[in-house]
CSV table of C-alpha atoms in Angstrom, one decimal:
chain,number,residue,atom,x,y,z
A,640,UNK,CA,-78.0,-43.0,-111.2
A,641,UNK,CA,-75.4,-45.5,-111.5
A,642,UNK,CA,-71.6,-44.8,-111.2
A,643,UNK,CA,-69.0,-45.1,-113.9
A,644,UNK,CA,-65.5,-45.7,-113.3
A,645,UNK,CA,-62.8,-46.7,-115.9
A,646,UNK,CA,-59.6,-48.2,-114.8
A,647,UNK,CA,-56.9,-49.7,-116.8
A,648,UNK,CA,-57.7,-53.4,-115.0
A,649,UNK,CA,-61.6,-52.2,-115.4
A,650,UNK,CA,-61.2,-51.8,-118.7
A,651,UNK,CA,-59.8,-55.2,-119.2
A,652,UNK,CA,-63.3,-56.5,-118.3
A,653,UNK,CA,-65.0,-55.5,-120.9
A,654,UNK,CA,-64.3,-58.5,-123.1
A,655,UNK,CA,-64.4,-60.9,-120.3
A,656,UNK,CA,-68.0,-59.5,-118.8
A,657,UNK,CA,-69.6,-60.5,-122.2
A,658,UNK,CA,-67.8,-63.8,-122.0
A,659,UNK,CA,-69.1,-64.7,-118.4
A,660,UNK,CA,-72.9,-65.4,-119.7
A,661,UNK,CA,-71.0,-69.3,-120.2
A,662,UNK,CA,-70.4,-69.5,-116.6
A,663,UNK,CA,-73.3,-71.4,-114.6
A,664,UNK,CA,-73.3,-72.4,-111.1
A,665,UNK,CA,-75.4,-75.5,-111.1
A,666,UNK,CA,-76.4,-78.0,-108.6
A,667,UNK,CA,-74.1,-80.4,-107.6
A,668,UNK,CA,-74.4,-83.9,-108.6
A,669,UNK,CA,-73.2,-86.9,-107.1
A,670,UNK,CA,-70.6,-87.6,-110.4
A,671,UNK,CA,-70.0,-83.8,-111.2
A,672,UNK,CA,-66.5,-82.9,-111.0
A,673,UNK,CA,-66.9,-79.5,-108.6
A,674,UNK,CA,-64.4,-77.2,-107.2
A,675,UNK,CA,-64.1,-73.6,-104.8
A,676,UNK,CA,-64.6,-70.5,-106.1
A,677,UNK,CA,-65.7,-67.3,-104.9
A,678,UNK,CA,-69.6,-66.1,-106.9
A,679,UNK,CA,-70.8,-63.3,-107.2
A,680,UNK,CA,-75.2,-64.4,-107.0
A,681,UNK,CA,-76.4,-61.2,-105.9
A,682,UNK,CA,-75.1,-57.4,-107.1
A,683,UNK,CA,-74.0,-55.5,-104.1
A,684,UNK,CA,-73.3,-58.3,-102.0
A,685,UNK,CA,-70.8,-60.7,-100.1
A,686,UNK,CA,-69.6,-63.1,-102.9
A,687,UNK,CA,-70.2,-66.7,-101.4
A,688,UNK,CA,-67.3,-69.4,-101.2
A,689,UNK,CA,-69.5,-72.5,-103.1
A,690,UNK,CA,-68.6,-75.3,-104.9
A,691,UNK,CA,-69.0,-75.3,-108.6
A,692,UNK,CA,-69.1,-78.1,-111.6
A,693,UNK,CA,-65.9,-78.2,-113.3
A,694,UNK,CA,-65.4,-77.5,-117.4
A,695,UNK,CA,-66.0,-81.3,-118.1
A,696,UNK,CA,-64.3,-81.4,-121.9
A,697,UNK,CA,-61.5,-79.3,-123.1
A,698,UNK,CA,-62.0,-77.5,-126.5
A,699,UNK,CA,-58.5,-78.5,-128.5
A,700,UNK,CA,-56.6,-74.9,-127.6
A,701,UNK,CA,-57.7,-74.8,-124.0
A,702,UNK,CA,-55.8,-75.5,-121.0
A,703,UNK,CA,-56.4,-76.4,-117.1
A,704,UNK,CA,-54.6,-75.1,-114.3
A,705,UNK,CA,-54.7,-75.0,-111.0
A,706,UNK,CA,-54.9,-71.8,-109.4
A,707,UNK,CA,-52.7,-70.8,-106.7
A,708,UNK,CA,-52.8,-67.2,-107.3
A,709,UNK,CA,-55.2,-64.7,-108.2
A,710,UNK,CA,-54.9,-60.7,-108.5
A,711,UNK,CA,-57.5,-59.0,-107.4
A,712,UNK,CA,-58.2,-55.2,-109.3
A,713,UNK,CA,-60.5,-52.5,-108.7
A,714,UNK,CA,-63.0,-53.5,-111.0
A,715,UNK,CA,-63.8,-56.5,-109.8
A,716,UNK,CA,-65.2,-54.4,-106.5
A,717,UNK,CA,-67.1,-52.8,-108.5
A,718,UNK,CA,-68.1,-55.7,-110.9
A,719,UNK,CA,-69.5,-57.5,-107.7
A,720,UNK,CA,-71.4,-54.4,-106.2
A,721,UNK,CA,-73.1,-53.7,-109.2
A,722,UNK,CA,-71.3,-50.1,-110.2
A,723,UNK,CA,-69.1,-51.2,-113.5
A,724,UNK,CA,-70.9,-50.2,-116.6
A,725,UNK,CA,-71.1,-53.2,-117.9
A,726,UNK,CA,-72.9,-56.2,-115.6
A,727,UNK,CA,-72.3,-59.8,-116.5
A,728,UNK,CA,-75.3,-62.2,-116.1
A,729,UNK,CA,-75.5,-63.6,-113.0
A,730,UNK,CA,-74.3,-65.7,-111.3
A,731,UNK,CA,-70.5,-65.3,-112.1
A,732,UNK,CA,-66.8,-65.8,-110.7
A,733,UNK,CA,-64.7,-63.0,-110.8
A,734,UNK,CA,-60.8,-62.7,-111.8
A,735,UNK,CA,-58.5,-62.5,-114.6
A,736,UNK,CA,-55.3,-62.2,-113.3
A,737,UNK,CA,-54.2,-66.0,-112.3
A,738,UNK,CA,-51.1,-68.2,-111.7
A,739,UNK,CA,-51.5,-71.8,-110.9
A,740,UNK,CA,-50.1,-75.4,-112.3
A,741,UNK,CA,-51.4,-76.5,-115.8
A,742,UNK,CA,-53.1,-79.9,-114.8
A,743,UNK,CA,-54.7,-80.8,-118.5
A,744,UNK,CA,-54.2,-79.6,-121.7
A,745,UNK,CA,-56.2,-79.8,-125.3
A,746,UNK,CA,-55.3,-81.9,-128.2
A,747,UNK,CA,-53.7,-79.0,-130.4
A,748,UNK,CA,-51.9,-77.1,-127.4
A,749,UNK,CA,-48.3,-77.3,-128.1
A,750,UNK,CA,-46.6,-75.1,-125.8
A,751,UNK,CA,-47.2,-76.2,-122.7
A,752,UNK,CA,-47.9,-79.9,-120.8
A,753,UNK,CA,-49.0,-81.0,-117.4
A,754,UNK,CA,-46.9,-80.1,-114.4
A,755,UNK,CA,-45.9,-76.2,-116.2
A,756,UNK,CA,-45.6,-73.5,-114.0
A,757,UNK,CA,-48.0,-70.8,-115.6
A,758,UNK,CA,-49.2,-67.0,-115.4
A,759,UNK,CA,-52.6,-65.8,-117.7
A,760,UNK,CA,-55.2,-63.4,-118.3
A,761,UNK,CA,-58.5,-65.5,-118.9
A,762,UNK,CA,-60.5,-63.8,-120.6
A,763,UNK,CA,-64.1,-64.7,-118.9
A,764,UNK,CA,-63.1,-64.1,-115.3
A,765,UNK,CA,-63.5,-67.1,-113.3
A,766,UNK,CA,-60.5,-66.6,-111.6
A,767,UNK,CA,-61.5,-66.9,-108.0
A,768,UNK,CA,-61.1,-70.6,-107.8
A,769,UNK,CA,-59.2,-73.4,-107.4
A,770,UNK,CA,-59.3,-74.1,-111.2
A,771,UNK,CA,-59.5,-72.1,-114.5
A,772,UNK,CA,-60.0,-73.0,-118.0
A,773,UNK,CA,-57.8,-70.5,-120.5
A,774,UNK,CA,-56.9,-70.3,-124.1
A,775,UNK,CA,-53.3,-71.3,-124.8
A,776,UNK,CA,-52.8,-67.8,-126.3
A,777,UNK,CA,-53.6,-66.3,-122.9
A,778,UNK,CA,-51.0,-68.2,-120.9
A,779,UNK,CA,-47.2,-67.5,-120.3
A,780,UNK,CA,-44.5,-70.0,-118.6
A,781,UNK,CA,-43.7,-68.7,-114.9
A,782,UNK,CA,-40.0,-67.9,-114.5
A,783,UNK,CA,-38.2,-70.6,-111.8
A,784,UNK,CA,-37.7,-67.6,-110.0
A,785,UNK,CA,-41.7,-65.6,-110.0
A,786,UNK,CA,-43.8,-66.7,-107.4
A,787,UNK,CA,-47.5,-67.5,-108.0
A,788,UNK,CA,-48.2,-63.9,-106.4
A,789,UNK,CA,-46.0,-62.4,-108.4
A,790,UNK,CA,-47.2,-64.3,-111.5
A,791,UNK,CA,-51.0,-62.9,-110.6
A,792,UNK,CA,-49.8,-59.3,-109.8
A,793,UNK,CA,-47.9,-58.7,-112.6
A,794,UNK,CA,-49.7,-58.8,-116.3
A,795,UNK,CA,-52.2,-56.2,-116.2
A,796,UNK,CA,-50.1,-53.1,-114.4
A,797,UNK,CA,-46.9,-54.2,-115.9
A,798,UNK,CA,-48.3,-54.4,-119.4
A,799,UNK,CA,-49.9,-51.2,-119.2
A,800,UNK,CA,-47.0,-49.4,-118.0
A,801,UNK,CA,-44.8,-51.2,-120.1
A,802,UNK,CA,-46.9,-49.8,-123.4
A,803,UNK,CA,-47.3,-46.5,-121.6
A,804,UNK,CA,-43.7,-45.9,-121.3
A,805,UNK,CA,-42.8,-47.2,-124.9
A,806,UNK,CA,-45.2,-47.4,-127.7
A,807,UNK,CA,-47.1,-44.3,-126.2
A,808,UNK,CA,-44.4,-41.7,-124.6
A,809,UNK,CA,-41.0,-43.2,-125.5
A,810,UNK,CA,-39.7,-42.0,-122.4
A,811,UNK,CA,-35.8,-41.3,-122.8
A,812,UNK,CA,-33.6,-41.5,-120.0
A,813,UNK,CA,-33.2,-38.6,-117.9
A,814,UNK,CA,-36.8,-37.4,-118.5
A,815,UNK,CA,-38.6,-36.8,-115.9
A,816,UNK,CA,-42.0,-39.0,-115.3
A,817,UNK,CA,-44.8,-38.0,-113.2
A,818,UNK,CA,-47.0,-40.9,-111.8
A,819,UNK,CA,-50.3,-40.4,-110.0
A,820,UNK,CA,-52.1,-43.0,-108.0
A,821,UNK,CA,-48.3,-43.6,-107.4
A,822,UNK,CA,-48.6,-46.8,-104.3
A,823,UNK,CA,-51.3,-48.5,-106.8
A,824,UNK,CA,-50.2,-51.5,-108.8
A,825,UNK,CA,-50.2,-50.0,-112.4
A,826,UNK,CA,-48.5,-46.6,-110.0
A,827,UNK,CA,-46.1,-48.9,-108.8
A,828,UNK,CA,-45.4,-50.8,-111.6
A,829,UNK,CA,-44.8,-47.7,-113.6
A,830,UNK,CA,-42.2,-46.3,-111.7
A,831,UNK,CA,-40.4,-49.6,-111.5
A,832,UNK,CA,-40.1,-49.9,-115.3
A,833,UNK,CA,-39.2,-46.1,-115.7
A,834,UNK,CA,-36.6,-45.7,-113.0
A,835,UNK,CA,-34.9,-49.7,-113.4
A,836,UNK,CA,-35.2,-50.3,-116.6
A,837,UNK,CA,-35.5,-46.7,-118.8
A,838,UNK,CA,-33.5,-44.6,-116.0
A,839,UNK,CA,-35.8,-41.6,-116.2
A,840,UNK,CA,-36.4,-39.6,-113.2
A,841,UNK,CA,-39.9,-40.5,-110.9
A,842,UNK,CA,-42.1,-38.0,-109.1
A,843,UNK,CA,-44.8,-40.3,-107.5
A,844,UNK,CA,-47.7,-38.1,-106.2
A,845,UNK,CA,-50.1,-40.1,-104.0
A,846,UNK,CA,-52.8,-40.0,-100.8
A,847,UNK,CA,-51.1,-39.6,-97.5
A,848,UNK,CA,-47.5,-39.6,-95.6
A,849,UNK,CA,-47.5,-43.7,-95.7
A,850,UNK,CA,-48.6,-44.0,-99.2
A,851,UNK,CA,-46.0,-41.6,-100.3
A,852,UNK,CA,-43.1,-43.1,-98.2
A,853,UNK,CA,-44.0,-46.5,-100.0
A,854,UNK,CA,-43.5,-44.3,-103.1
A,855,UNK,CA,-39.9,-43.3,-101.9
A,856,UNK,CA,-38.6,-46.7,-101.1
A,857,UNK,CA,-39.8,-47.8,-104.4
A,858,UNK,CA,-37.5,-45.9,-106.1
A,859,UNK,CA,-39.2,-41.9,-106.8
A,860,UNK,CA,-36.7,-39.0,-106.8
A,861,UNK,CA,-39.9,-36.9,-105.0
A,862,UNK,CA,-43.2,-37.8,-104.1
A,863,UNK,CA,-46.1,-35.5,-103.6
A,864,UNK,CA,-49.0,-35.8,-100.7
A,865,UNK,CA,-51.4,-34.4,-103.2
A,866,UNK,CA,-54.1,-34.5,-99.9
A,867,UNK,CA,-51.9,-31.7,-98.5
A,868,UNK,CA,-49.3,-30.6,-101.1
A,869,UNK,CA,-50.3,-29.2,-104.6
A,870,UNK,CA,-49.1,-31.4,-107.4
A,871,UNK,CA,-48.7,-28.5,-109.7
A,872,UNK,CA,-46.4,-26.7,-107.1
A,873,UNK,CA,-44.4,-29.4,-106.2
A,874,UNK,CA,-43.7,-30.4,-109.5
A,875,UNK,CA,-42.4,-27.0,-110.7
A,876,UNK,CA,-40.1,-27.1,-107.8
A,877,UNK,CA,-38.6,-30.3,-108.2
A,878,UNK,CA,-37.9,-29.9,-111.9
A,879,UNK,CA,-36.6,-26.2,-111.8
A,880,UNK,CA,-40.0,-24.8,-113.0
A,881,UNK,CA,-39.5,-27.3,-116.4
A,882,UNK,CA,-42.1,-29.3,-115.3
A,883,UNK,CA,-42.6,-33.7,-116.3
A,884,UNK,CA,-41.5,-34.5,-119.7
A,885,UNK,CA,-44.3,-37.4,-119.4
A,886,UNK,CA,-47.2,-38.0,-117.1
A,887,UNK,CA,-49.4,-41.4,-116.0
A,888,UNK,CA,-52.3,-40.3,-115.2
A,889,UNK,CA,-55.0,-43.0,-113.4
A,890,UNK,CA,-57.2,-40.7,-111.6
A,891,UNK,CA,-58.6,-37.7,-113.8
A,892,UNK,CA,-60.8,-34.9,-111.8
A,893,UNK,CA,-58.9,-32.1,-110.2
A,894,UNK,CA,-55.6,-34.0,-110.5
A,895,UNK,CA,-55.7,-34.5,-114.3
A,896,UNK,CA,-56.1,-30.4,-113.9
A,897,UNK,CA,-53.1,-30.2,-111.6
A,898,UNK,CA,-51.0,-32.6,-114.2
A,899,UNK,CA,-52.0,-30.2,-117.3
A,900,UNK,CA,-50.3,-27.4,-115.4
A,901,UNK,CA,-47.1,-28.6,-114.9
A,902,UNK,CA,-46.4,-30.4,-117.8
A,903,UNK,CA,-43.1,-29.6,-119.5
A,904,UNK,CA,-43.0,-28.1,-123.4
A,905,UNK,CA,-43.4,-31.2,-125.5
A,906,UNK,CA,-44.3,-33.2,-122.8
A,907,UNK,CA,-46.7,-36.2,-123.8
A,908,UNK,CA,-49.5,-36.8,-121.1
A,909,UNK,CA,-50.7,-40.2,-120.8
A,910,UNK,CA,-54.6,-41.2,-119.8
A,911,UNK,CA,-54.7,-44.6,-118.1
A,912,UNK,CA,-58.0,-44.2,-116.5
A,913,UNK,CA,-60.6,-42.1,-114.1
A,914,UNK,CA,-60.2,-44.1,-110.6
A,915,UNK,CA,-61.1,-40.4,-109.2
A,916,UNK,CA,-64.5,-41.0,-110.8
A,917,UNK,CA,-64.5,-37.7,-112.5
A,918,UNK,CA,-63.4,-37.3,-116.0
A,919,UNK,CA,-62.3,-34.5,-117.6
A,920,UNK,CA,-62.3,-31.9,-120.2
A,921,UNK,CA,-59.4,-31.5,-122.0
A,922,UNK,CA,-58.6,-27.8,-123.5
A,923,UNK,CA,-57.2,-28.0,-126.8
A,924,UNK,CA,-55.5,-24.4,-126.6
A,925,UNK,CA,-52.9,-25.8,-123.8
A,926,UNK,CA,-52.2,-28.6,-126.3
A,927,UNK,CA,-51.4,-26.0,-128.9
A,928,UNK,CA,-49.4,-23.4,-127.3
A,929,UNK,CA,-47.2,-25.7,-125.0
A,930,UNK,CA,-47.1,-28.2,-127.7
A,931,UNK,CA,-47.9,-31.0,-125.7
A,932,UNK,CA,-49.7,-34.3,-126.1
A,933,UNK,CA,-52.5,-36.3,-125.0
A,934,UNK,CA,-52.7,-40.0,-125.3
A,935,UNK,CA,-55.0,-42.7,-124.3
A,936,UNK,CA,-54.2,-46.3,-123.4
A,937,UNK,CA,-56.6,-48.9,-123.3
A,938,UNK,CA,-54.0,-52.2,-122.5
A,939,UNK,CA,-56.8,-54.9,-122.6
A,940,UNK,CA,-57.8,-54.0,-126.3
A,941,UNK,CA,-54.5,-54.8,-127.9
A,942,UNK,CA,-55.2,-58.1,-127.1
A,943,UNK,CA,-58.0,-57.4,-129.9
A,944,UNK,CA,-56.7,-55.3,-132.3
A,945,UNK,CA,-52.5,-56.1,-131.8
A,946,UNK,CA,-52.5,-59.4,-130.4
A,947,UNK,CA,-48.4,-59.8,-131.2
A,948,UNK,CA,-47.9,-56.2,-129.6
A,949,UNK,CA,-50.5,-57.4,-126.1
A,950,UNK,CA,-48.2,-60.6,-125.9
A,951,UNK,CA,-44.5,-58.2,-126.1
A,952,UNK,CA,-45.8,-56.0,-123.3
A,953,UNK,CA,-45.9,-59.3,-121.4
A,954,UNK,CA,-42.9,-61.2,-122.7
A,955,UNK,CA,-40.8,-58.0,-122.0
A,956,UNK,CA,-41.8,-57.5,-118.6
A,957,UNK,CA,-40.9,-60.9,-117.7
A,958,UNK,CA,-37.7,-60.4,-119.0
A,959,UNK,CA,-36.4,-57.6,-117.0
A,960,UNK,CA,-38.1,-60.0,-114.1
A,961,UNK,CA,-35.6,-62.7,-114.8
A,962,UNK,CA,-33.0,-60.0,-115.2
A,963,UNK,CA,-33.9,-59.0,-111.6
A,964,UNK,CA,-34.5,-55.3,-113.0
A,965,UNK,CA,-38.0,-55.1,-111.6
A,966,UNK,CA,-39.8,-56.7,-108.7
A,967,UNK,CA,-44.0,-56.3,-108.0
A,968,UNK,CA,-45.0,-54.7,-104.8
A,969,UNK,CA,-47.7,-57.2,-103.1
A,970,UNK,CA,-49.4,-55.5,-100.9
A,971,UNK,CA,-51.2,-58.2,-99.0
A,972,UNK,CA,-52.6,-61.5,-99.8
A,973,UNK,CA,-55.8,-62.8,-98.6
A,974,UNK,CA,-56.8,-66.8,-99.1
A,975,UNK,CA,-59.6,-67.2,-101.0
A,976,UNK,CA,-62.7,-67.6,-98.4
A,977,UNK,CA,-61.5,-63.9,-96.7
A,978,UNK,CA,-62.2,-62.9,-100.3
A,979,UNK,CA,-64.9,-60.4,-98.8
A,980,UNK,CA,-62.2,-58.8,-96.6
A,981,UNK,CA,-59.6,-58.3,-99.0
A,982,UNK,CA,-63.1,-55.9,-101.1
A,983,UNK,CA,-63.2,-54.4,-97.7
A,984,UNK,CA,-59.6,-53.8,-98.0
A,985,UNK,CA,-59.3,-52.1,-101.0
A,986,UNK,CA,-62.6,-50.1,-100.8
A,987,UNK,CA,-61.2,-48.9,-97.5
A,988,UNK,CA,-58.4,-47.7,-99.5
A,989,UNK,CA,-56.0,-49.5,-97.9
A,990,UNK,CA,-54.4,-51.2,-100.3
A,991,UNK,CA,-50.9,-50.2,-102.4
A,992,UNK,CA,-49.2,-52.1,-104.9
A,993,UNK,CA,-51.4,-55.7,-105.8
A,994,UNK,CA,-53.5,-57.7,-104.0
A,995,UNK,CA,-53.4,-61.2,-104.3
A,996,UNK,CA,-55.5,-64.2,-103.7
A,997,UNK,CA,-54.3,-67.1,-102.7
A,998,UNK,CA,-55.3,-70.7,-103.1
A,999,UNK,CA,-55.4,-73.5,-100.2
């Protein structure tokens, strides 16, 4: 029986898994323009650092870069070993988040030019490499002062957050915010944005005394060890027995459970994904009789269905950047041929805030 998780970086593959069937590692010819990038051949194992032919003709919106950067999320672990629910055909490169130098650009792209300093989201992986082909829509200028790892660590967890914390909870300064999975990247980047930028209050609840001292330096009021402390508990105590006004939830299972219990009246609970594996029942009578809410947010799809509202998330982030309000927490970088190690990494559960790929 296979296992499904959804994530909000999982759920950004959806789009780009059916894309992938236009990648092709083929053999290498003597006047084929190749390049590095990490494939995945086989489901469930190592991906193998090969060379691979080069897009040879840009389509008119398209754009080259060079990649220096690349993100690496959750999903793409699972992607690779064969556990996402949706499989690409083989073989194919993983990665959406990149950063990198724009190197050629198609006849009707107006926005940027060769030499640029760029961040995007491509939207058919292929982002472990030295070189990516992306839709001008899918591309933003890097600020003088973002570095290429912060360009790749930032889209997908700031945007989601971003949108979580606005359109979805209008968080009001002085609420109080609870954040699970707390020393991940969207964790992270959520209490960022809510303590810098919206000045509401952080309780970070997360897996063991280091993870949770991360959380504390980053800017919580409290952090939970929800592997020895109950969230509900702690919650209740920090807030005077109120409980959160508004609640980021990225695991599901018992914590979701935990979260529903300490939720203040009115308070607006929002479901960002089910890293725990386990997702869960909702029960409509604590929505009624506490009067609370229950949101989903799916980031990647807005790029579908609000393509304007996808790109603010984006544009707005970067601003506080520039502003020096918020800053992304890399947790390590790997270069791109210890690819394997940095899955090792994260599967270990070792990992807080982003990991990054970097280019030689």
């Amino acid at each position: 029986m296979s296992i499904i998780f959804r994530c909000p970086p999982e759920l950004l593959l959806r789009a780009a898994t059916r894309r992938a069937s236009g990648i092709k590692c083929k053999p290498v010819f003597s006047r084929t323009k190749t390049h590095q990038a990490a494939v995945c051949k086989e489901l469930g194992k190592p991906l193998l650092i090969t060379q691979v032919p080069s897009v040879q003709d840009l389509t008119g919106s398209q754009v080259r870069i060079a990649v220096r950067s690349c993100g690496i999320n959750f999903a793409d672990v699972l992607l690779a070993a064969g556990l996402y629910q949706e499989k690409p055909p083989l073989p194919f490169i993983p990665g959406t988040e990149v950063s990198g130098e724009v190197v050629e650009v198609g006849k009707s792209v107006s926005k940027f030019s060769k030499g640029d300093r760029v961040l995007g989201l491509s939207q058919a992986m292929q982002g472990y490499a030295q070189e990516c082909v992306l839709e001008e829509m899918d591309l933003w200028r890097l600020p003088d002062s973002m570095s290429f790892e912060e360009g790749a660590a930032l889209p997908v967890s700031y945007g989601t957050a971003w949108l979580g914390l606005t359109r979805k909870s209008n968080t009001k300064k002085g609420e109080t915010v609870l954040v699970t999975a707390a020393a991940g990247s969207v964790g992270l980047a959520t209490m960022d944005l809510a303590t810098n930028v919206l000045g509401a209050k952080v309780i970070g609840a997360a897996g063991g005394p280091d993870k949770c001292s991360l959380v504390m330096k980053r800017g919580a009021a409290h952090a939970v060890d929800y592997k020895a402390e109950s969230i509900r508990e702690k919650v209740k105590e920090f807030t005077g027995g109120r409980g959160a006004n508004v609640i980021f939830d990225a695991v599901g299972g018992d914590a979701f459970k935990e979260c529903l219990r300490c939720i203040a009246w009115e308070g607006r609970l929002v479901i960002i994904g089910f890293a725990g594996g386990s997702i869960p029942k909702i029960p409509a009578n604590i929505l009624l009789v506490k009067n609370i809410s229950a949101i989903g947010l799916y980031w990647g799809d807005f790029r579908n269905k609000e393509l304007e509202t996808w790109k603010a998330s984006i544009n707005d982030v970067m601003s506080y950047f520039e502003k020096g309000q918020i800053k992304p927490h890399i947790g390590r970088t790997f270069p791109l041929h210890e690819v394997n190690e940095a899955f090792k990494y994260i599967q270990q559960r070792k990992s807080t805030g982003k990991i990054v790929l970097t280019m030689s």
